[in-house]
PDB file of C-alpha atoms and ligand atoms in Angstrom:
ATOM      1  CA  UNK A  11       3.055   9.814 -21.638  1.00  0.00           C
ATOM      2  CA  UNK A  12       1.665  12.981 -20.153  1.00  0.00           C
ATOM      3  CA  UNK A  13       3.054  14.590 -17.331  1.00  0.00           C
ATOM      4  CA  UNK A  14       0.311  16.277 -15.306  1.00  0.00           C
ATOM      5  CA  UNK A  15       0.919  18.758 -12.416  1.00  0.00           C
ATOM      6  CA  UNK A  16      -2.294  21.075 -11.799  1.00  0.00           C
ATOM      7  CA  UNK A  17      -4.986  19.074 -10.400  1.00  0.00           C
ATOM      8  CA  UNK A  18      -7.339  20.440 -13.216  1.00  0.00           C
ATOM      9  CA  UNK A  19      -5.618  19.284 -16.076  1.00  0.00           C
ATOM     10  CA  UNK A  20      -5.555  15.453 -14.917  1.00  0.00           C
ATOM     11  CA  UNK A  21      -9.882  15.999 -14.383  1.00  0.00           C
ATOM     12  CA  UNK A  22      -9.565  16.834 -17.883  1.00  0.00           C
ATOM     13  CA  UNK A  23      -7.734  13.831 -19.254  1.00  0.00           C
ATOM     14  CA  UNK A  24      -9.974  11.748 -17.655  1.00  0.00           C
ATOM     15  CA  UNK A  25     -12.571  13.564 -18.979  1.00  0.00           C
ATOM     16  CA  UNK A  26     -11.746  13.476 -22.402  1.00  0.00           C
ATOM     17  CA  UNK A  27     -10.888   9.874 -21.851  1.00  0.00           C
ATOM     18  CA  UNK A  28     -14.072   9.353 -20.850  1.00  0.00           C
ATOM     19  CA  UNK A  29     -15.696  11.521 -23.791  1.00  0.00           C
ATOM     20  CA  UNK A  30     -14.342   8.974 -26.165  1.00  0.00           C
ATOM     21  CA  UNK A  31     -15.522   5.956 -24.233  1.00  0.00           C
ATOM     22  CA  UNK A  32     -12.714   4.978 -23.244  1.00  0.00           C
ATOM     23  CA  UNK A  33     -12.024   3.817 -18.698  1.00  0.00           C
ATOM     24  CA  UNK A  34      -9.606   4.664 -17.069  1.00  0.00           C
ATOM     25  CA  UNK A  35      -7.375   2.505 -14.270  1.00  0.00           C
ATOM     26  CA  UNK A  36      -5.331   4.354 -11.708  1.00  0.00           C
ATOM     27  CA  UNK A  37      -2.208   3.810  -9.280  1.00  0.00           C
ATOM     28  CA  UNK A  38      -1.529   5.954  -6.814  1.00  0.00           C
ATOM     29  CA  UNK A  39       1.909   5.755  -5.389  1.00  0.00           C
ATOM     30  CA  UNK A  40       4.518   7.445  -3.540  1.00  0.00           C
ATOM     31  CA  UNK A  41       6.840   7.157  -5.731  1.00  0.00           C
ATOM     32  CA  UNK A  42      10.522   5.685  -5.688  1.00  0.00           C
ATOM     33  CA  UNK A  43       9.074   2.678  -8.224  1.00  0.00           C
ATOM     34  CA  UNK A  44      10.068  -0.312  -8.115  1.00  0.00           C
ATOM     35  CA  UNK A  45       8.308  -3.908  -9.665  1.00  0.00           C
ATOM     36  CA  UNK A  46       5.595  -3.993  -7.128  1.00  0.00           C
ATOM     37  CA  UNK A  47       4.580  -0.298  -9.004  1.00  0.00           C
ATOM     38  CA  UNK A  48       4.806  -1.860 -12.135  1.00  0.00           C
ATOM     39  CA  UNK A  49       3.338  -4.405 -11.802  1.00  0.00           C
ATOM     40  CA  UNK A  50      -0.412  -2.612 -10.696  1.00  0.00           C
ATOM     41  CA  UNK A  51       0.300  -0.396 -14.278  1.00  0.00           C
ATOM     42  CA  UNK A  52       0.454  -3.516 -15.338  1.00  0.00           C
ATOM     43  CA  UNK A  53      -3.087  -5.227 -14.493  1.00  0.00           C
ATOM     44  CA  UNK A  54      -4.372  -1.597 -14.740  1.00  0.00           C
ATOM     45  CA  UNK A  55      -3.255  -1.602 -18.588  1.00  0.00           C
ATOM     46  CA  UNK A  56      -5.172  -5.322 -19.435  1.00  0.00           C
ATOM     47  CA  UNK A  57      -8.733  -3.799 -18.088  1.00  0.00           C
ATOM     48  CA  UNK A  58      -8.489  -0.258 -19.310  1.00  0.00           C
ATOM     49  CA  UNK A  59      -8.334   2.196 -21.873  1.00  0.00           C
ATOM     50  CA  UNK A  60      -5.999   4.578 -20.201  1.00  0.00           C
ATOM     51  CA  UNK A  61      -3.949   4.146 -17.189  1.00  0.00           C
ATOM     52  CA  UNK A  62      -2.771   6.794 -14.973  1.00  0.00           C
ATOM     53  CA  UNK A  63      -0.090   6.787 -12.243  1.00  0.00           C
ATOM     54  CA  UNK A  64       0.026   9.476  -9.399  1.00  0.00           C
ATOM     55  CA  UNK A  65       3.560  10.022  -7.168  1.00  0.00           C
ATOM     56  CA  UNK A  66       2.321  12.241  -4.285  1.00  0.00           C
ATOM     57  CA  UNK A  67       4.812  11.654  -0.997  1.00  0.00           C
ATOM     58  CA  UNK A  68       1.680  12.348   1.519  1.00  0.00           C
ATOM     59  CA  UNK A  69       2.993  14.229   3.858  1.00  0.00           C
ATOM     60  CA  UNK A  70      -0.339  13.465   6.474  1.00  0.00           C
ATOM     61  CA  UNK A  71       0.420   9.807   6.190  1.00  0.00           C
ATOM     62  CA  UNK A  72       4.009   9.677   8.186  1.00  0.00           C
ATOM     63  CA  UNK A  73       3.415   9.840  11.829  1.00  0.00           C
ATOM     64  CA  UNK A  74       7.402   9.899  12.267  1.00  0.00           C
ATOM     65  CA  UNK A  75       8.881  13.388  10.747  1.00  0.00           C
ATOM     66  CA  UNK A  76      12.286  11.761  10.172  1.00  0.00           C
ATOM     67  CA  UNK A  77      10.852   8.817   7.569  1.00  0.00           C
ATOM     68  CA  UNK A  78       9.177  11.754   5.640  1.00  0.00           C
ATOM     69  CA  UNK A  79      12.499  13.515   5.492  1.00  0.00           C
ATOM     70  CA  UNK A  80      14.513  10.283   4.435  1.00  0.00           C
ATOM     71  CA  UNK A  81      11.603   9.210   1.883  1.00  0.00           C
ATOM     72  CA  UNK A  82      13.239   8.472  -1.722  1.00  0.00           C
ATOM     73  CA  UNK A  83      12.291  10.891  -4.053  1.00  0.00           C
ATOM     74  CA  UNK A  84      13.211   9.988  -7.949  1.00  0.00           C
ATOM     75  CA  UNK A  85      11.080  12.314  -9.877  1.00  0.00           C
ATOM     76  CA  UNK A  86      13.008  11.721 -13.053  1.00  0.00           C
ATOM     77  CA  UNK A  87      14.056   8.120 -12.463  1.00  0.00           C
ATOM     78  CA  UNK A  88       9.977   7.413 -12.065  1.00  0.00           C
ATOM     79  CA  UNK A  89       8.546   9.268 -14.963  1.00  0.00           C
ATOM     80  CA  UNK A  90      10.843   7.217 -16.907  1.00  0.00           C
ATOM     81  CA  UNK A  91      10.202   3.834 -15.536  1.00  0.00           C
ATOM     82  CA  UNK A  92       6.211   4.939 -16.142  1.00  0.00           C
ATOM     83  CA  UNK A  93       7.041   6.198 -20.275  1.00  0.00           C
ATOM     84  CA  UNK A  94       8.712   2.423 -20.557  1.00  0.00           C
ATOM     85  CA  UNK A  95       5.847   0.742 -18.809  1.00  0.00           C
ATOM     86  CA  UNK A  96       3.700   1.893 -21.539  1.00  0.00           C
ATOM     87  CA  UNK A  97       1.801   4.312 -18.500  1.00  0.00           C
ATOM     88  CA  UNK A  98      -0.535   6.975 -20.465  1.00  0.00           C
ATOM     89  CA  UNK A  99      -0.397   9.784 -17.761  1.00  0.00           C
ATOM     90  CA  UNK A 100       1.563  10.592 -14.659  1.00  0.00           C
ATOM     91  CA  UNK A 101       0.011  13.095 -12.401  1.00  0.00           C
ATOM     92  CA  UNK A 102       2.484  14.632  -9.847  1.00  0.00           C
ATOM     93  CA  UNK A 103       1.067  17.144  -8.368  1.00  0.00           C
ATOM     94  CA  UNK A 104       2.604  19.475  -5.636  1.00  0.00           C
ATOM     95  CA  UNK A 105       1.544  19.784  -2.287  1.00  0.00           C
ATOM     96  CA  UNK A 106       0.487  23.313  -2.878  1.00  0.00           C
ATOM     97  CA  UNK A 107      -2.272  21.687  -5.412  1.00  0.00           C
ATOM     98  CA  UNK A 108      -3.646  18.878  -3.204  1.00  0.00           C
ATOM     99  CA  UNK A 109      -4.341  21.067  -0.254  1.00  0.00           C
ATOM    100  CA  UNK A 110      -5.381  24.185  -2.019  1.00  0.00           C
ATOM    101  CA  UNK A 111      -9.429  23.531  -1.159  1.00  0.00           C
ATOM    102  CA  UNK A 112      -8.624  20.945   1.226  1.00  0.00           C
ATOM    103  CA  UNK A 113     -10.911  20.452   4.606  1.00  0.00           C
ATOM    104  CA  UNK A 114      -9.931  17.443   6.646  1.00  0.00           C
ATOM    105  CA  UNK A 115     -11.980  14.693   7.064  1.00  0.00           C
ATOM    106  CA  UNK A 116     -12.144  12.440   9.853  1.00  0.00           C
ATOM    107  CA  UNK A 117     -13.176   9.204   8.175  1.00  0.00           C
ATOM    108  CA  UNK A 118     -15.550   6.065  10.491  1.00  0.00           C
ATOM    109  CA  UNK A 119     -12.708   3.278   9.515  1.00  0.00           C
ATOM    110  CA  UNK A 120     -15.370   0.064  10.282  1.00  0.00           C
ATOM    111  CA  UNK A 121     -12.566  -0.722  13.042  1.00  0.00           C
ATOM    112  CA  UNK A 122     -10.456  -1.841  10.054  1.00  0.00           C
ATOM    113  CA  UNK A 123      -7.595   0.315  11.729  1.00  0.00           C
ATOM    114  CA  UNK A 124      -8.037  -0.921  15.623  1.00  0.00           C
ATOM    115  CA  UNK A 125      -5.006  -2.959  15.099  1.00  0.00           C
ATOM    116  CA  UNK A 126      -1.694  -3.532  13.364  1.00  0.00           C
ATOM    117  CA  UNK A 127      -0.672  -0.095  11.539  1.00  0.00           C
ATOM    118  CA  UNK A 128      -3.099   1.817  13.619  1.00  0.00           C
ATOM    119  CA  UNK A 129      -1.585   1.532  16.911  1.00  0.00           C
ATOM    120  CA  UNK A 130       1.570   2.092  15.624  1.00  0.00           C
ATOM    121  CA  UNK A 131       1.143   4.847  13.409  1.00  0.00           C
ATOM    122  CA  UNK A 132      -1.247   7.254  14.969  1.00  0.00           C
ATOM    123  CA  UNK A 133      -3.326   8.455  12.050  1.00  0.00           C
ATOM    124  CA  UNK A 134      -1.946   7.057   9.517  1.00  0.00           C
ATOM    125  CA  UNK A 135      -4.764   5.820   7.749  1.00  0.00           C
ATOM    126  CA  UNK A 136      -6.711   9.180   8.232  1.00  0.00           C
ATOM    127  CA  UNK A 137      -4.043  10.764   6.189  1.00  0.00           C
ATOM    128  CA  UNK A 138      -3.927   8.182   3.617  1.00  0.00           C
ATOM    129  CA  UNK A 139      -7.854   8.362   3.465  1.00  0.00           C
ATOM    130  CA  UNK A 140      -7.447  11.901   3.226  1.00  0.00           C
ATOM    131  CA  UNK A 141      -5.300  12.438   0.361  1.00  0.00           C
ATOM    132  CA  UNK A 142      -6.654   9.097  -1.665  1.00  0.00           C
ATOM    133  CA  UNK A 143     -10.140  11.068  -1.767  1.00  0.00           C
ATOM    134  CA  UNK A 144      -7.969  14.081  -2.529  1.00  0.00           C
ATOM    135  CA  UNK A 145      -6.897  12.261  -5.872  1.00  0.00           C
ATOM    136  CA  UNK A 146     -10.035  10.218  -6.732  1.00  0.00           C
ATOM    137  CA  UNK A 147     -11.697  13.711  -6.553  1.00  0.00           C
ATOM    138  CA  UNK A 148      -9.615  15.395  -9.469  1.00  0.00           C
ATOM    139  CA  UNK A 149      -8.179  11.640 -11.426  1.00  0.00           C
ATOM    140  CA  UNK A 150     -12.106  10.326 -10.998  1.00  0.00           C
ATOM    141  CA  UNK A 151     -10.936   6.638 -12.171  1.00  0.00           C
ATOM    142  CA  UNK A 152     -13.153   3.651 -12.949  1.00  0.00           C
ATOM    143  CA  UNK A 153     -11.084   1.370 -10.901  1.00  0.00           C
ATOM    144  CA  UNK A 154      -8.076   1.925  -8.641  1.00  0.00           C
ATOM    145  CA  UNK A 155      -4.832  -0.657  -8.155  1.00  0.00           C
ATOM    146  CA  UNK A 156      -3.493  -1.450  -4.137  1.00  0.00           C
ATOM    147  CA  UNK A 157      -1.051  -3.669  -3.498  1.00  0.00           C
ATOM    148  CA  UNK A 158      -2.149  -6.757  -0.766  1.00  0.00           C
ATOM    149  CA  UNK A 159       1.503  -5.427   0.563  1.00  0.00           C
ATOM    150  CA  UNK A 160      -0.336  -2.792   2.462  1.00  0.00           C
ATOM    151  CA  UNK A 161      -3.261  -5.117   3.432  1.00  0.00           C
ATOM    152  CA  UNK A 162      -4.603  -3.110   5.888  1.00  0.00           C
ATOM    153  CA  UNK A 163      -4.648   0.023   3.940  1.00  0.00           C
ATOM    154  CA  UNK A 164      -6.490  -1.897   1.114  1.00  0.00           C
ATOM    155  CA  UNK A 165      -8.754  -3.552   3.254  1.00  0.00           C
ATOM    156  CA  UNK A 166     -10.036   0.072   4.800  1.00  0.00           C
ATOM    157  CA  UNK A 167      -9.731   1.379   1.384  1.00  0.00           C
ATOM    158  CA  UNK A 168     -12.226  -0.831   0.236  1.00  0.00           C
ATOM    159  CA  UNK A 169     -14.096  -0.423   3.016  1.00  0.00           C
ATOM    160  CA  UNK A 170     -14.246   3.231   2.645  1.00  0.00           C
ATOM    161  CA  UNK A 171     -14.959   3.491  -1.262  1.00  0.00           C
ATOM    162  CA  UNK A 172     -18.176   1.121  -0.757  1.00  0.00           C
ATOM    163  CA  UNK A 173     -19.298   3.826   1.901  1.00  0.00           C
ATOM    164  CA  UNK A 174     -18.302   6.667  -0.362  1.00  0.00           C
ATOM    165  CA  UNK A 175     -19.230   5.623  -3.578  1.00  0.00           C
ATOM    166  CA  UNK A 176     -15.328   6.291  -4.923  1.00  0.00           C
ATOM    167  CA  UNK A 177     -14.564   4.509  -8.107  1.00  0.00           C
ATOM    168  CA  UNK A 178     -16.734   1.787  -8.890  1.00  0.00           C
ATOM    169  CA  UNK A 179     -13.570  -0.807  -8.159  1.00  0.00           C
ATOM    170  CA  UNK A 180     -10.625  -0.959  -5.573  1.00  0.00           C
ATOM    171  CA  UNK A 181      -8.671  -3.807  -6.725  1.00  0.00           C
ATOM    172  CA  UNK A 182      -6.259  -5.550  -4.651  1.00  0.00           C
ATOM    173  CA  UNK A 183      -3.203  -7.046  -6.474  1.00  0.00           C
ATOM    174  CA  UNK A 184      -0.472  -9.771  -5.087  1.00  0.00           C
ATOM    175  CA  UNK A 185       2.555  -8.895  -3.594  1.00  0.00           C
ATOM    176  CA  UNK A 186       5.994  -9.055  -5.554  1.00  0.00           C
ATOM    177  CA  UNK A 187       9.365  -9.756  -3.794  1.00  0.00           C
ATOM    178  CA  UNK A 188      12.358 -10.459  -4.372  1.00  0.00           C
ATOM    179  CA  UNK A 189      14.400 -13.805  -5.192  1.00  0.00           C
ATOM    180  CA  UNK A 190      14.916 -13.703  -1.308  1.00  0.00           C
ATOM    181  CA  UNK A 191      11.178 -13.591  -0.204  1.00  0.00           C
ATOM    182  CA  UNK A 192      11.656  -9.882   0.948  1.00  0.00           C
ATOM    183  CA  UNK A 193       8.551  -7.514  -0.156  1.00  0.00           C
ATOM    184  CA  UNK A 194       9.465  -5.034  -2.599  1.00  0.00           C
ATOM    185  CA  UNK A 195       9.270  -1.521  -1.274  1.00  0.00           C
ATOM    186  CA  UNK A 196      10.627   1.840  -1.809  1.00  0.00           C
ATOM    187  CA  UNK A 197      12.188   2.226   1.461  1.00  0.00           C
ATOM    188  CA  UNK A 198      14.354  -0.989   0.930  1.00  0.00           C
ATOM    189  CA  UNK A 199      16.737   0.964  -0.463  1.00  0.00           C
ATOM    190  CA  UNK A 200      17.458   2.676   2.796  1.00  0.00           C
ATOM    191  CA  UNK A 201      19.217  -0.589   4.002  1.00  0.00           C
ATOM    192  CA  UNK A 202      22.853  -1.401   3.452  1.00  0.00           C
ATOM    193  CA  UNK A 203      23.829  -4.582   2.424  1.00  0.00           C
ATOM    194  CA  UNK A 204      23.945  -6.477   5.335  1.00  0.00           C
ATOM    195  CA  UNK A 205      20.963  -4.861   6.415  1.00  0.00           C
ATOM    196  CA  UNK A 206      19.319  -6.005   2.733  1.00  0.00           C
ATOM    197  CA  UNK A 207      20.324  -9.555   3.723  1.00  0.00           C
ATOM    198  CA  UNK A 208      18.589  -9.387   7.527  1.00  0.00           C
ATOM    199  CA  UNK A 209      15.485  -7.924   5.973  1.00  0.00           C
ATOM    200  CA  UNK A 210      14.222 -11.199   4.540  1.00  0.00           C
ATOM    201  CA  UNK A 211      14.084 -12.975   7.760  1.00  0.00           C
ATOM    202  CA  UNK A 212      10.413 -11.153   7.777  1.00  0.00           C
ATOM    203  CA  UNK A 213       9.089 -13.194   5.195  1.00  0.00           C
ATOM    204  CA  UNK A 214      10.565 -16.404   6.481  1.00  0.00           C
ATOM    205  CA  UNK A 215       8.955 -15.513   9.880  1.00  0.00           C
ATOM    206  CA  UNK A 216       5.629 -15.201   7.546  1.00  0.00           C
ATOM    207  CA  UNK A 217       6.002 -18.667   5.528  1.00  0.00           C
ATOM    208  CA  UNK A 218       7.001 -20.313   9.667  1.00  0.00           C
ATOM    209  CA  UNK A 219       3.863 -19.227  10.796  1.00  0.00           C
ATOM    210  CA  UNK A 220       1.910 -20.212   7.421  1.00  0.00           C
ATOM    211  CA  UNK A 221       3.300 -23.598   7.369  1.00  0.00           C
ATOM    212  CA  UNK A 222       1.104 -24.336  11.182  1.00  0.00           C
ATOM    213  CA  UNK A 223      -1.590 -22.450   9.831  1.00  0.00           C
ATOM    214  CA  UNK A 224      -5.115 -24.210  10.536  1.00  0.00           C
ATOM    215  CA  UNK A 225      -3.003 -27.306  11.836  1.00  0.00           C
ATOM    216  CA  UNK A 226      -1.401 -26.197  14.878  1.00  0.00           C
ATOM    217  CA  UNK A 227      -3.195 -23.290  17.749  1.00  0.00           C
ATOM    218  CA  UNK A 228      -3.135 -20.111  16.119  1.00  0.00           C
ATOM    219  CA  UNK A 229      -1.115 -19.106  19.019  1.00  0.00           C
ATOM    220  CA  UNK A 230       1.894 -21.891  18.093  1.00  0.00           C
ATOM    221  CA  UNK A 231       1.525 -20.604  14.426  1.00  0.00           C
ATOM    222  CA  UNK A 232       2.548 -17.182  15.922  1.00  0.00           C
ATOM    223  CA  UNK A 233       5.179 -17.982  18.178  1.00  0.00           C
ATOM    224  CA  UNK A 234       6.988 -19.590  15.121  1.00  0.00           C
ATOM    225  CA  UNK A 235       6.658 -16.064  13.098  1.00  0.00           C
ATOM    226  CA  UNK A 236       8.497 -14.888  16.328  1.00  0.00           C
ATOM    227  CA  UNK A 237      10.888 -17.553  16.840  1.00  0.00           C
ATOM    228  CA  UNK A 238      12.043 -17.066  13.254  1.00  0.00           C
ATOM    229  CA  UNK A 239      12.404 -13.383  13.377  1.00  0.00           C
ATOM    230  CA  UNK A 240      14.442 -13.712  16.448  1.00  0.00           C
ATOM    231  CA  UNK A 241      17.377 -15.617  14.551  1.00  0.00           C
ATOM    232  CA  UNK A 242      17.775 -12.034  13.099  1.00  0.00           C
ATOM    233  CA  UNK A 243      19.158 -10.020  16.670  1.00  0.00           C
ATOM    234  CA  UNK A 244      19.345  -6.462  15.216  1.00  0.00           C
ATOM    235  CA  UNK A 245      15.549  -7.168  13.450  1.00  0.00           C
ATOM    236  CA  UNK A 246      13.487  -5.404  16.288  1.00  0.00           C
ATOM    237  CA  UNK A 247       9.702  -6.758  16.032  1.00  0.00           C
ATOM    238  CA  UNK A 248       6.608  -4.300  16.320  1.00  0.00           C
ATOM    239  CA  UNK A 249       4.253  -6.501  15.408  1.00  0.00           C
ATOM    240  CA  UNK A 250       3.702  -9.798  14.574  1.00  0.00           C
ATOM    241  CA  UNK A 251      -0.077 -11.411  14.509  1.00  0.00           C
ATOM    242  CA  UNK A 252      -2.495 -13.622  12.721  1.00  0.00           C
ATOM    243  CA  UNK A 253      -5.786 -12.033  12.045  1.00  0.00           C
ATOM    244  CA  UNK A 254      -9.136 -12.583  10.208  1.00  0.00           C
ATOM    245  CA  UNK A 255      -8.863 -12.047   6.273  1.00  0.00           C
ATOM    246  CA  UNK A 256     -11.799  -9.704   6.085  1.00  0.00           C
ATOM    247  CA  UNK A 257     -11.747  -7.610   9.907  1.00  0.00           C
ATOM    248  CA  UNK A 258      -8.600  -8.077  10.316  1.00  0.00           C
ATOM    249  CA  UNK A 259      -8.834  -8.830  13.962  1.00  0.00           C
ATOM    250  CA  UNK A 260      -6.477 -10.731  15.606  1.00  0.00           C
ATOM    251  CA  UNK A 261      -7.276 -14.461  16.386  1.00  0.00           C
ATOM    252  CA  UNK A 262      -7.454 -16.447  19.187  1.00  0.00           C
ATOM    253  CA  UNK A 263      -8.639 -19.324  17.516  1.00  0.00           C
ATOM    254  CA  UNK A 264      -8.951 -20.790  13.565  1.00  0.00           C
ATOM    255  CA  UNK A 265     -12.629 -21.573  14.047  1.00  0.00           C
ATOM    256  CA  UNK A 266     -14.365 -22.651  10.721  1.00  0.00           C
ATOM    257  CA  UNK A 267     -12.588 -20.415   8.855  1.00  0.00           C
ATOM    258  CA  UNK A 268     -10.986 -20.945   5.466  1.00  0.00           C
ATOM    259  CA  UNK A 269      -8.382 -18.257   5.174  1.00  0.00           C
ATOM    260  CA  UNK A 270      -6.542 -15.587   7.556  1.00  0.00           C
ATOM    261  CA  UNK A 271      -3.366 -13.251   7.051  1.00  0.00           C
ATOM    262  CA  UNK A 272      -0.379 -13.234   9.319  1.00  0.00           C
ATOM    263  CA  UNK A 273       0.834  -9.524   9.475  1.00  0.00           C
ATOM    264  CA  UNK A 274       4.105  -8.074  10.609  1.00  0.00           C
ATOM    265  CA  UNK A 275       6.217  -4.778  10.989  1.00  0.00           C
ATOM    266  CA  UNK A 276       9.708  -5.067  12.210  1.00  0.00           C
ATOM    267  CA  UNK A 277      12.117  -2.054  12.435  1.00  0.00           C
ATOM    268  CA  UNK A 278      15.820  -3.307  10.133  1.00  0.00           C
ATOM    269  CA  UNK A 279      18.538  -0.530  10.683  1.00  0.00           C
ATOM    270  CA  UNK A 280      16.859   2.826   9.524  1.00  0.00           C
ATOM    271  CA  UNK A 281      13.445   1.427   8.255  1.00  0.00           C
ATOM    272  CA  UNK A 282      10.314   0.145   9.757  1.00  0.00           C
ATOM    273  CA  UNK A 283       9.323  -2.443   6.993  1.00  0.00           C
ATOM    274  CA  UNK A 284       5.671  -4.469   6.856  1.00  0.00           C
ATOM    275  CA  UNK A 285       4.662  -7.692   5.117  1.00  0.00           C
ATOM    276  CA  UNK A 286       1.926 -10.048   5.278  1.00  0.00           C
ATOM    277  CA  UNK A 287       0.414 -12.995   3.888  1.00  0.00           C
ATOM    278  CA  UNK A 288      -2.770 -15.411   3.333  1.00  0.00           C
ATOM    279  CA  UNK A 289      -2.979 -18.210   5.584  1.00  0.00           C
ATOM    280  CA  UNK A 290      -5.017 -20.889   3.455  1.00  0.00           C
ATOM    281  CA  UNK A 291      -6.714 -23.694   5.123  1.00  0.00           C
TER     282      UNK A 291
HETATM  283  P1  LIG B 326       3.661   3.219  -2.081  1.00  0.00           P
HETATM  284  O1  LIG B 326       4.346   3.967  -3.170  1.00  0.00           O
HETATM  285  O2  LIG B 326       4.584   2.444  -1.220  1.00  0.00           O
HETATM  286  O3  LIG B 326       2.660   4.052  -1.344  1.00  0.00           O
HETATM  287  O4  LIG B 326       2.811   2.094  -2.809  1.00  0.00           O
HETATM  288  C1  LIG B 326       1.922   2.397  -3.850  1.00  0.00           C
HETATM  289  C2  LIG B 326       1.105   1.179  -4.154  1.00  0.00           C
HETATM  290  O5  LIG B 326       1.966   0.100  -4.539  1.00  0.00           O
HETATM  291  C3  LIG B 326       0.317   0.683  -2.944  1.00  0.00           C
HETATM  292  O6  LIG B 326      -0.949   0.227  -3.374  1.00  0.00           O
HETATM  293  C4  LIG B 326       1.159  -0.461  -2.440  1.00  0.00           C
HETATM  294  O7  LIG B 326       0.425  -1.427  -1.723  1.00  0.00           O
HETATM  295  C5  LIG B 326       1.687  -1.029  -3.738  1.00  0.00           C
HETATM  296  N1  LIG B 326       2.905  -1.803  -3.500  1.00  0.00           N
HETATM  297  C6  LIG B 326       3.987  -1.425  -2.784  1.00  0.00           C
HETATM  298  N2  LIG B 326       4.898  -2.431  -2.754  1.00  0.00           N
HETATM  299  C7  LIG B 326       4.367  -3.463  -3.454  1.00  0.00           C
HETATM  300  C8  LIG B 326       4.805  -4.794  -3.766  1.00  0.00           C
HETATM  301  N3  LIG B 326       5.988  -5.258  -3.364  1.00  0.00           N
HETATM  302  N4  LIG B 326       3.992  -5.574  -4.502  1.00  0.00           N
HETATM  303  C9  LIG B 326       2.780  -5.118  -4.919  1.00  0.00           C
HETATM  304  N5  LIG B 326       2.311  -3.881  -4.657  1.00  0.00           N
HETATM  305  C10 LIG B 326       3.085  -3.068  -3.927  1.00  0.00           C
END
């Protein structure tokens, strides 16, 4: 595997890549892997020639200064999971890199960030936006891997490389948990054991709510998310809603319909942890 730092070199390898006729699929994480990584490398490697991997903790996408601070960082750990995983290229750049010619963009979202995550975490999604362009500019993929774990930030990623002509693909991929139900995710491993344990009341309070879903009011639906999350005390709720698959607006009602996602973010001891899924008629 090569191990790219200097945004030129990784234009390069694609280019080359590219020169020989090969495509090349791309996952951009934060790093800290973990299955749910893999597994887009994964899909990535059955469609494409190459496949790259980027590990780039965004600093513009953390709206609280103390989550940046306490983000895992496993530089070594991760560029060894990525060799094993059969990855072809892992471009880490540093900060220094990614902002060298960088001019902010304020990015029209569709609305795709009036809810949920955007509320929460004022501009998040510009900073996510930001730096995403930042690496489809220098890795210039054919197609680019998101996990349906951050379903909002797919949803207005999609959204945004149809307006901006990005790569020709954003593919979303399912979400992988553990044996519990809880959704894989880097910052799990900021909760101790009994924290661990309390964290996979979220996905229960998903599956509650999924189980009335297009049967029972949308509003019953949701107040069984929130009765099941309250069985947890210490799990403090942020959110918890049942919106349309595509706007991602909140519902009042199922109308005709044939799908929706229940979202939720819920703070467990030190984390603030999200998780959604489909709601199928
Ligand atoms: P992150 O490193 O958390 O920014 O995530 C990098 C990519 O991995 C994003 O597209 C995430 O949606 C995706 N991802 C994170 N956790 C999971 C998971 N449990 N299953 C599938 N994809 C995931």
């Amino acid at each position: 595997m090569d191990f790219l730092t200097q945004p030129i070199t990784i234009a390069e390898w694609t280019a080359e890549v590219r020169r020989s006729g090969g495509s090349v699929g791309f996952v951009p994480t934060m790093g800290a892997l973990h299955e749910g990584h893999l597994d887009l490398l994964h899909r990535a490697k059955a469609v494409h020639a190459k496949v790259g991997c980027s590990i780039f903790v965004n600093p513009l996408q953390f709206s609280d200064p103390n989550d940046l601070k306490h983000y895992p960082r496993q530089l070594e750990r991760d560029r060894a999971l990525l060799e094993k995983a059969g990855c072809d290229v892992l471009f880490a750049p540093e900060k220094e890199a990614i902002f060298a010619d960088f001019r902010p963009t304020v990015y029209a979202l569709g609305g795709l960030d009036a809810h949920w995550e955007g509320p929460s975490r004022p501009g998040h999604f510009q900073g996510v936006v930001n730096v995403v362009e930042r690496l489809f500019h220098y890795v210039r993929p054919n197609e680019a891997f998101f996990g349906e774990k951050d379903r909002q930030q797919l949803a207005l990623l999609r959204y945004i490389a149809r307006s901006e002509r990005w790569p020709e693909r954003v593919t979303g991929c399912p979400t992988v948990r553990a044996t519990d139900g809880l959704a894989l995710s880097s910052r799990n491993a900021r909760l101790n054991p009994e924290e661990r344990k309390q964290a996979a009341v979220l996905h229960r309070a998903l599956k509650a709510a999924a189980a009335l879903a297009f049967r029972e009011p949308v509003e019953k639906a949701r107040q069984a998310g929130l009765d099941a999350i309250a069985t947890e005390a210490s799990v403090v709720v942020d959110y918890f809603g049942i919106a349309d698959h595509e706007t991602l607006e909140p519902l009042t009602t199922w109308g005709e319909r044939d799908k929706a996602v229940a979202l939720v973010a819920a703070q467990v001891g030190p984390v603030r942890l999200i998780d959604n899924v489909t709601l199928q008629r």
